[in-house]
Coordinates of C-alpha atoms and ligand atoms in Angstrom, one line a residue:
X1 CA 0.0 0.2 -0.1
X2 CA 2.8 2.4 1.2
X3 CA 5.4 1.8 -1.6
X4 CA 4.3 3.0 -4.2
X5 CA 5.4 6.5 -3.0
X6 CA 8.8 6.3 -3.5
X7 CA 8.3 7.1 -7.4
X8 CA 7.0 10.6 -5.8
X9 CA 10.3 11.4 -4.5
X10 CA 11.0 15.2 -5.1
X11 CA 14.5 14.8 -7.2
X12 CA 16.5 17.9 -8.7
X13 CA 14.6 19.1 -12.2
X14 CA 11.9 16.8 -11.7
X15 CA 8.3 18.7 -12.4
X16 CA 7.3 18.3 -8.8
X17 CA 10.1 19.7 -7.6
X18 CA 9.4 23.2 -10.0
X19 CA 7.8 26.1 -8.8
X20 CA 4.0 25.9 -10.3
X21 CA 4.3 27.3 -13.8
X22 CA 2.3 25.6 -16.3
X23 CA -1.0 25.9 -17.3
X24 CA -1.4 22.3 -16.6
X25 CA 0.0 22.7 -12.9
X26 CA -2.4 25.8 -12.4
X27 CA -5.1 22.8 -13.7
X28 CA -4.2 20.8 -11.1
X29 CA -3.9 22.9 -7.9
X30 CA -7.6 24.7 -8.8
X31 CA -8.7 20.8 -8.9
X32 CA -7.0 19.8 -5.7
X33 CA -8.1 23.3 -3.7
X34 CA -11.7 22.5 -5.0
X35 CA -11.3 18.7 -3.7
X36 CA -10.3 20.4 -0.3
X37 CA -13.0 22.5 -0.5
X38 CA -15.3 20.0 -0.9
X39 CA -14.1 18.5 1.9
X40 CA -12.5 15.7 -0.1
X41 CA -9.3 13.6 0.4
X42 CA -6.0 13.6 -1.0
X43 CA -4.8 10.1 -1.7
X44 CA -0.7 9.1 -2.8
X45 CA -1.1 9.1 -6.4
X46 CA -3.3 12.2 -6.0
X47 CA -1.2 15.8 -7.2
X48 CA -0.5 17.7 -4.7
X49 CA 1.3 21.4 -3.8
X50 CA 5.3 20.8 -2.9
X51 CA 4.2 23.3 0.4
X52 CA 1.1 20.3 1.4
X53 CA 3.4 18.0 0.7
X54 CA 6.0 19.0 2.7
X55 CA 3.6 20.4 5.6
X56 CA 2.5 16.7 6.4
X57 CA 6.0 15.3 6.1
X58 CA 7.0 17.5 9.1
X59 CA 3.7 17.0 11.0
X60 CA 3.4 13.4 10.7
X61 CA 6.8 12.6 10.9
X62 CA 7.0 15.1 14.4
X63 CA 4.1 12.6 14.9
X64 CA 5.7 9.4 14.5
X65 CA 9.1 10.6 16.2
X66 CA 6.9 11.5 19.2
X67 CA 5.3 8.5 19.3
X68 CA 8.3 6.3 19.8
X69 CA 10.2 8.7 21.8
X70 CA 7.3 8.7 24.2
X71 CA 7.7 4.9 24.7
X72 CA 11.2 6.1 26.9
X73 CA 9.3 7.6 29.6
X74 CA 7.1 4.5 31.0
X75 CA 9.8 2.3 29.6
X76 CA 11.9 3.8 32.3
X77 CA 8.6 1.9 34.6
X78 CA 8.5 -1.5 33.0
X79 CA 10.4 -3.1 35.8
X80 CA 9.5 -1.6 38.6
X81 CA 5.0 -1.7 38.1
X82 CA 3.6 -2.4 41.4
X83 CA 1.7 -5.7 40.0
X84 CA 2.1 -8.3 37.8
X85 CA -1.6 -6.7 36.3
X86 CA -0.1 -3.3 35.9
X87 CA 3.2 -4.4 34.1
X88 CA 1.5 -6.8 31.6
X89 CA -1.0 -3.4 30.5
X90 CA 2.2 -1.3 30.2
X91 CA 4.1 -3.2 28.4
X92 CA 1.4 -3.5 26.0
X93 CA 1.0 0.4 26.1
X94 CA 4.3 0.6 24.9
X95 CA 4.4 -1.6 22.5
X96 CA 1.1 0.0 21.0
X97 CA 3.0 3.3 20.7
X98 CA 5.5 1.3 19.2
X99 CA 3.0 0.5 16.7
X100 CA 1.7 4.0 16.4
X101 CA 4.9 4.9 15.3
X102 CA 5.2 2.3 12.8
X103 CA 1.9 3.4 11.0
X104 CA 2.9 7.2 11.0
X105 CA 6.3 6.7 9.2
X106 CA 4.6 4.7 6.7
X107 CA 2.1 7.5 6.1
X108 CA 5.0 9.7 5.9
X109 CA 6.8 7.4 3.3
X110 CA 3.9 7.8 1.0
X111 CA 4.9 10.9 0.6
X112 CA 8.1 10.1 -0.9
X113 CA 10.5 10.6 2.1
X114 CA 12.0 7.5 3.3
X115 CA 12.1 6.0 7.1
X116 CA 15.9 6.1 6.9
X117 CA 15.6 10.1 6.0
X118 CA 13.2 10.5 8.9
X119 CA 15.1 8.8 11.4
X120 CA 18.4 10.3 10.8
X121 CA 16.9 13.6 11.0
X122 CA 15.0 12.8 14.3
X123 CA 18.7 11.0 15.7
X124 CA 20.5 14.2 14.4
X125 CA 18.3 16.2 16.7
X126 CA 16.9 18.1 13.4
X127 CA 13.6 16.6 13.8
X128 CA 10.9 18.1 16.8
X129 CA 9.5 15.5 18.9
X130 CA 6.5 16.5 21.6
X131 CA 7.9 18.5 24.2
X132 CA 6.0 16.4 27.2
X133 CA 8.3 13.7 26.6
X134 CA 10.9 15.8 27.9
X135 CA 10.2 15.6 31.3
X136 CA 10.8 12.5 34.0
X137 CA 9.0 10.0 35.0
X138 CA 9.6 10.0 38.9
X139 CA 7.1 7.9 40.6
X140 CA 4.3 5.1 39.7
X141 CA 2.1 7.6 39.6
X142 CA 3.5 9.6 36.6
X143 CA 2.9 6.5 35.0
X144 CA -1.3 6.6 35.5
X145 CA -1.0 10.3 34.9
X146 CA 0.9 9.7 31.2
X147 CA -2.3 7.3 30.0
X148 CA -4.7 10.4 31.9
X149 CA -3.6 13.6 31.0
X150 CA -0.7 13.0 28.1
X151 CA -2.8 10.4 26.1
X152 CA -6.1 12.1 26.9
X153 CA -4.5 15.6 25.5
X154 CA -3.7 13.3 22.5
X155 CA -6.8 11.8 21.9
X156 CA -7.9 15.6 22.1
X157 CA -5.7 16.6 19.5
X158 CA -5.6 13.2 17.1
X159 CA -9.5 12.7 17.3
X160 CA -10.0 15.6 14.6
X161 CA -6.4 14.2 12.2
X162 CA -8.7 10.8 11.6
X163 CA -10.7 13.7 9.0
X164 CA -7.3 15.0 8.1
X165 CA -7.7 15.7 4.2
X166 CA -4.0 13.5 3.6
X167 CA -6.2 9.8 3.2
X168 CA -3.3 7.8 4.5
X169 CA -2.9 10.0 7.4
X170 CA -6.3 10.4 8.2
X171 CA -6.8 6.1 8.0
X172 CA -3.4 5.7 10.5
X173 CA -5.0 7.9 12.6
X174 CA -8.4 5.9 12.8
X175 CA -6.8 2.7 14.1
X176 CA -4.3 5.1 17.0
X177 CA -7.1 6.6 18.1
X178 CA -8.8 3.1 19.1
X179 CA -5.9 2.6 21.3
X180 CA -5.2 5.7 22.9
X181 CA -9.1 5.6 24.0
X182 CA -7.9 2.5 25.7
X183 CA -4.4 4.3 27.1
X184 CA -6.1 7.2 29.1
X185 CA -8.6 4.4 30.5
X186 CA -6.0 2.4 32.1
X187 CA -3.9 5.5 33.4
X188 CA -7.0 7.0 34.9
X189 CA -8.2 3.3 36.5
X190 CA -4.8 3.3 37.9
X191 CA -4.7 6.7 39.7
X192 CA -8.5 6.0 40.7
X193 CA -7.2 2.8 42.7
X194 CA -4.3 4.8 44.0
X195 CA -6.9 7.5 45.2
X196 CA -9.7 5.6 46.7
X197 CA -7.8 2.1 48.2
X198 CA -4.3 3.7 48.6
X199 CA -2.7 5.2 51.5
X200 CA -2.3 9.0 52.3
X201 CA 1.3 8.8 51.0
X202 CA 0.5 7.2 47.5
X203 CA -2.7 9.9 47.3
X204 CA 0.2 12.5 47.8
X205 CA 2.2 11.4 45.4
X206 CA -0.6 11.1 42.4
X207 CA -1.4 14.9 43.4
X208 CA 2.4 15.6 43.2
X209 CA 2.3 13.9 39.8
X210 CA -0.5 16.3 38.4
X211 CA 1.1 19.3 39.7
X212 CA 4.4 18.2 37.2
X213 CA 2.2 17.2 34.2
X214 CA -0.8 19.6 34.2
X215 CA 1.5 22.5 32.4
X216 CA 3.5 20.7 30.2
X217 CA 0.1 18.5 29.3
X218 CA -1.4 22.0 28.3
X219 CA 1.6 22.9 26.0
X220 CA 1.2 19.5 23.9
X221 CA -1.8 21.5 22.1
X222 CA 1.4 24.0 20.7
X223 CA 1.8 27.4 20.8
X224 CA -1.6 30.1 21.4
X225 CA -3.1 30.5 18.0
X226 CA -1.5 34.0 17.1
X227 CA 1.9 32.7 17.1
X228 CA 1.1 29.3 15.9
X229 CA 3.4 29.7 12.2
X230 CA 1.4 26.9 10.5
X231 CA -2.4 26.7 12.0
X232 CA -3.6 28.9 9.3
X233 CA -2.4 27.2 6.3
X234 CA -2.9 23.3 7.5
X235 CA -6.5 24.6 8.5
X236 CA -6.8 26.0 5.2
X237 CA -5.9 22.8 3.8
X238 CA -8.1 20.5 6.4
X239 CA -4.9 19.1 7.6
X240 CA -5.8 20.4 11.3
X241 CA -9.7 20.7 12.1
X242 CA -9.0 22.8 15.2
X243 CA -7.4 25.3 16.2
X244 CA -4.3 24.7 19.5
X245 CA -6.3 27.3 21.5
X246 CA -9.5 26.1 20.5
X247 CA -8.6 22.0 21.4
X248 CA -6.4 23.4 24.5
X249 CA -9.8 24.4 26.4
X250 CA -11.5 21.4 25.1
X251 CA -9.4 19.1 26.7
X252 CA -9.3 21.8 30.0
X253 CA -13.3 21.7 30.3
X254 CA -13.4 18.2 30.1
X255 CA -10.5 17.5 32.5
X256 CA -11.2 19.3 35.1
X257 CA -14.3 17.4 35.6
X258 CA -12.4 14.0 36.0
X259 CA -10.4 15.6 38.5
X260 CA -13.0 15.9 40.7
X261 CA -14.2 12.9 40.3
X262 CA -10.1 11.3 41.3
X263 CA -10.2 13.8 44.1
X264 CA -7.2 15.6 42.9
X265 CA -6.7 19.4 42.3
X266 CA -4.9 20.9 39.5
X267 CA -1.6 23.2 39.7
X268 CA -3.6 26.5 39.0
X269 CA -5.3 28.8 41.3
X270 CA -7.0 30.9 38.1
X271 CA -8.9 27.6 37.3
X272 CA -12.3 28.0 37.1
X273 CA -15.7 27.7 35.4
X274 CA -16.8 31.1 33.5
X275 CA -20.6 30.9 33.2
X276 CA -20.7 33.7 30.4
X277 CA -18.0 31.6 27.5
X278 CA -19.7 28.3 28.9
X279 CA -15.6 27.2 29.6
X280 CA -13.0 26.8 32.2
X281 CA -11.3 29.5 32.9
X282 CA -7.4 29.1 33.5
X283 CA -4.2 30.8 34.4
X284 CA -1.0 31.8 31.6
X285 CA 1.0 29.3 30.7
X286 CA 4.7 29.8 30.8
X287 CA 5.7 29.4 27.0
X288 CA 9.6 30.9 27.8
X289 CA 9.7 27.1 29.4
X290 CA 7.7 25.4 26.2
X291 CA 10.3 26.8 23.9
X292 CA 13.2 26.2 25.8
X293 CA 12.0 22.4 26.4
X294 CA 11.1 22.7 22.4
X295 CA 14.7 23.8 21.3
X296 CA 16.3 20.8 23.1
X297 CA 16.6 22.8 26.9
X298 CA 14.2 20.8 28.5
X299 CA 14.8 18.3 31.6
X300 CA 15.2 15.2 30.1
X301 CA 16.3 16.2 26.4
X302 CA 19.7 14.8 25.9
X303 CA 18.9 11.7 27.8
X304 CA 15.8 10.7 25.2
X305 CA 18.0 11.0 22.2
X306 CA 20.7 9.8 24.1
X307 CA 18.5 6.6 24.7
X308 CA 17.2 6.6 21.0
X309 CA 20.4 6.9 18.9
X310 CA 21.7 3.9 21.7
X311 CA 18.6 2.1 20.5
X312 CA 19.4 2.7 16.9
X313 CA 22.8 1.8 17.2
X314 CA 23.0 -1.2 19.3
X315 CA 19.7 -3.3 16.9
X316 CA 22.5 -2.4 13.5
X317 CA 23.0 -5.8 13.8
X318 CA 19.2 -7.0 14.0
X319 CA 18.8 -5.1 10.5
X320 CA 21.6 -6.7 9.2
X321 CA 21.2 -9.6 9.7
X322 CA 16.7 -9.5 8.6
X323 CA 18.5 -8.2 5.3
X324 CA 21.1 -11.1 5.2
X325 CA 18.5 -13.2 5.5
X326 CA 16.4 -11.2 3.1
X327 CA 18.9 -11.8 0.7
X328 CA 19.4 -15.2 1.3
X329 CA 16.0 -16.3 0.4
X330 CA 15.7 -14.2 -2.7
X331 CA 19.4 -16.0 -4.0
X332 CA 17.0 -19.4 -3.1
X333 CA 13.9 -18.7 -4.5
X334 CA 16.5 -17.5 -7.8
X335 CA 18.0 -20.8 -7.9
X336 CA 15.0 -22.8 -7.6
X337 CA 13.2 -20.9 -10.7
X338 CA 16.0 -20.8 -12.6
Ligands
FAQ1 N1 6.7 19.7 21.1 O1 2.7 26.2 14.4 P1 3.0 25.5 15.3 C1 1.2 11.3 22.2 C2 6.3 22.8 17.1 S1 1.4 11.7 20.3 C3 7.1 20.2 20.0 O2 1.5 25.4 16.1 P2 1.6 22.5 14.0 C4 1.1 9.9 21.9 C5 5.8 22.5 16.1 O3 6.0 21.8 15.3 C6 2.1 13.1 20.8 N2 7.2 21.1 19.2 O4 2.6 23.4 14.4 C7 1.8 8.8 23.4 C8 6.0 23.8 15.1 O5 7.7 23.7 14.6 P3 8.5 23.5 13.2 C9 2.4 14.3 19.0 C10 6.1 21.6 19.1 O6 2.0 21.5 13.6 C11 1.0 9.0 24.5 C12 6.2 25.0 16.1 O7 6.0 24.1 17.5 N3 1.3 14.8 19.1 O8 1.3 12.1 22.8 C13 4.8 21.4 19.9 O9 0.9 23.3 13.1 C14 1.4 8.4 25.7 C15 5.1 26.2 15.3 O10 4.0 25.0 16.1 C16 1.6 15.3 17.5 O11 2.3 14.9 17.2 C17 5.2 20.3 21.0 N4 3.5 20.4 21.8 O12 0.8 22.7 15.3 C18 2.9 8.6 23.4 C19 0.0 14.9 16.7 N5 3.8 22.5 19.2 O13 7.8 22.4 12.4 C20 3.9 8.2 24.2 C21 -0.2 15.6 15.4 C22 4.0 22.7 18.2 O14 7.9 24.4 12.0 C23 2.8 8.5 25.9 N6 0.5 17.1 15.2 N7 5.6 22.6 18.3 O15 10.0 23.3 13.6 C24 -0.2 18.2 15.4 O16 -1.3 18.0 15.8 C25 0.2 19.4 15.2 O17 1.9 19.1 14.9 C26 0.8 20.5 17.0 C27 1.4 21.7 16.5 C28 -1.0 20.8 16.8 C29 1.7 19.7 17.3

């Protein structure tokens, strides 16, 4: 399904690498715009403007990188999960995140960029991944809070992506969102058990984790709309369907109610229901912290990237062995056919 995209690679001098000029190209662009305006979908083999393609490769690859880097903070707790049941759930969740990364890399490949190029950009520090995964997981409650808040924010952002105009991305997101709902629930369930049946110390541990993860979770939705470089064009193209600020607000409104059931408070004195707006007001986000983390200066940026590069290097022999095995099999098949 995905391999056909490799012949779409923009090569020096190839038509897709040149700015739009010819009447034929203008007609193609008009057709593309009309399809977008009708709420239609674009497939990998359809004509698309270069900028649309680049925007998608950027967003989808950042998303894929987030999924696989996102495995690391939770992986930190696999050997220390409190029960066999929690360990099995955590392992399954982390494995799911790896799978999401693979669906997304495959979707990005349909746009003509190879997985090696995408991973090269991650490992050299050129590509971004979500700011949230540069915070440490200090206690077991962090694992529950990641499920509740981080997966919760991810779902809020990702459900509209199931209607993204680029069909291979939209299809990947449908599968991913189904699994993310389970992730969010398992996190909430684990916190509920600690809050309702746990000791005073366990309840304090949950509250401490909420205090540390609340603001970074709100930052996941990206900068405010007025400062979002890509939003206007991505909304015009139907890549993004709901703005960064609107998604953040929906997340705050939904989560505040869940916090009441859980019995935790958010670390924000300004958080209160606004009858007139029919939304929760909330305090100012520290955007300096956000940009510091995005720029590589968060608490765990170096550790996360270092772990990824090490995992990639350590796995080289597996990739080489798989290629050698495939080559041997192909050789045998050729000999048998001769
Ligand atoms: N972190 O113009 P905008 C998950 C960058 S998956 C880092 O508003 P855009 C699953 C942005 O790239 C979580 N960088 O950008 C899981 C751009 O920089 P660039 C990831 C950020 O693309 C759970 C610049 O700021 N989800 O959690 C962030 O229109 C648990 C200007 O921003 C996705 O990737 C950030 N938070 O909107 C796994 C969903 N925000 O590229 C394990 C798909 C912004 O010009 C455990 N992505 N930037 O250098 C999106 O929806 C969008 O890309 C946004 C950003 C909303 C993230």
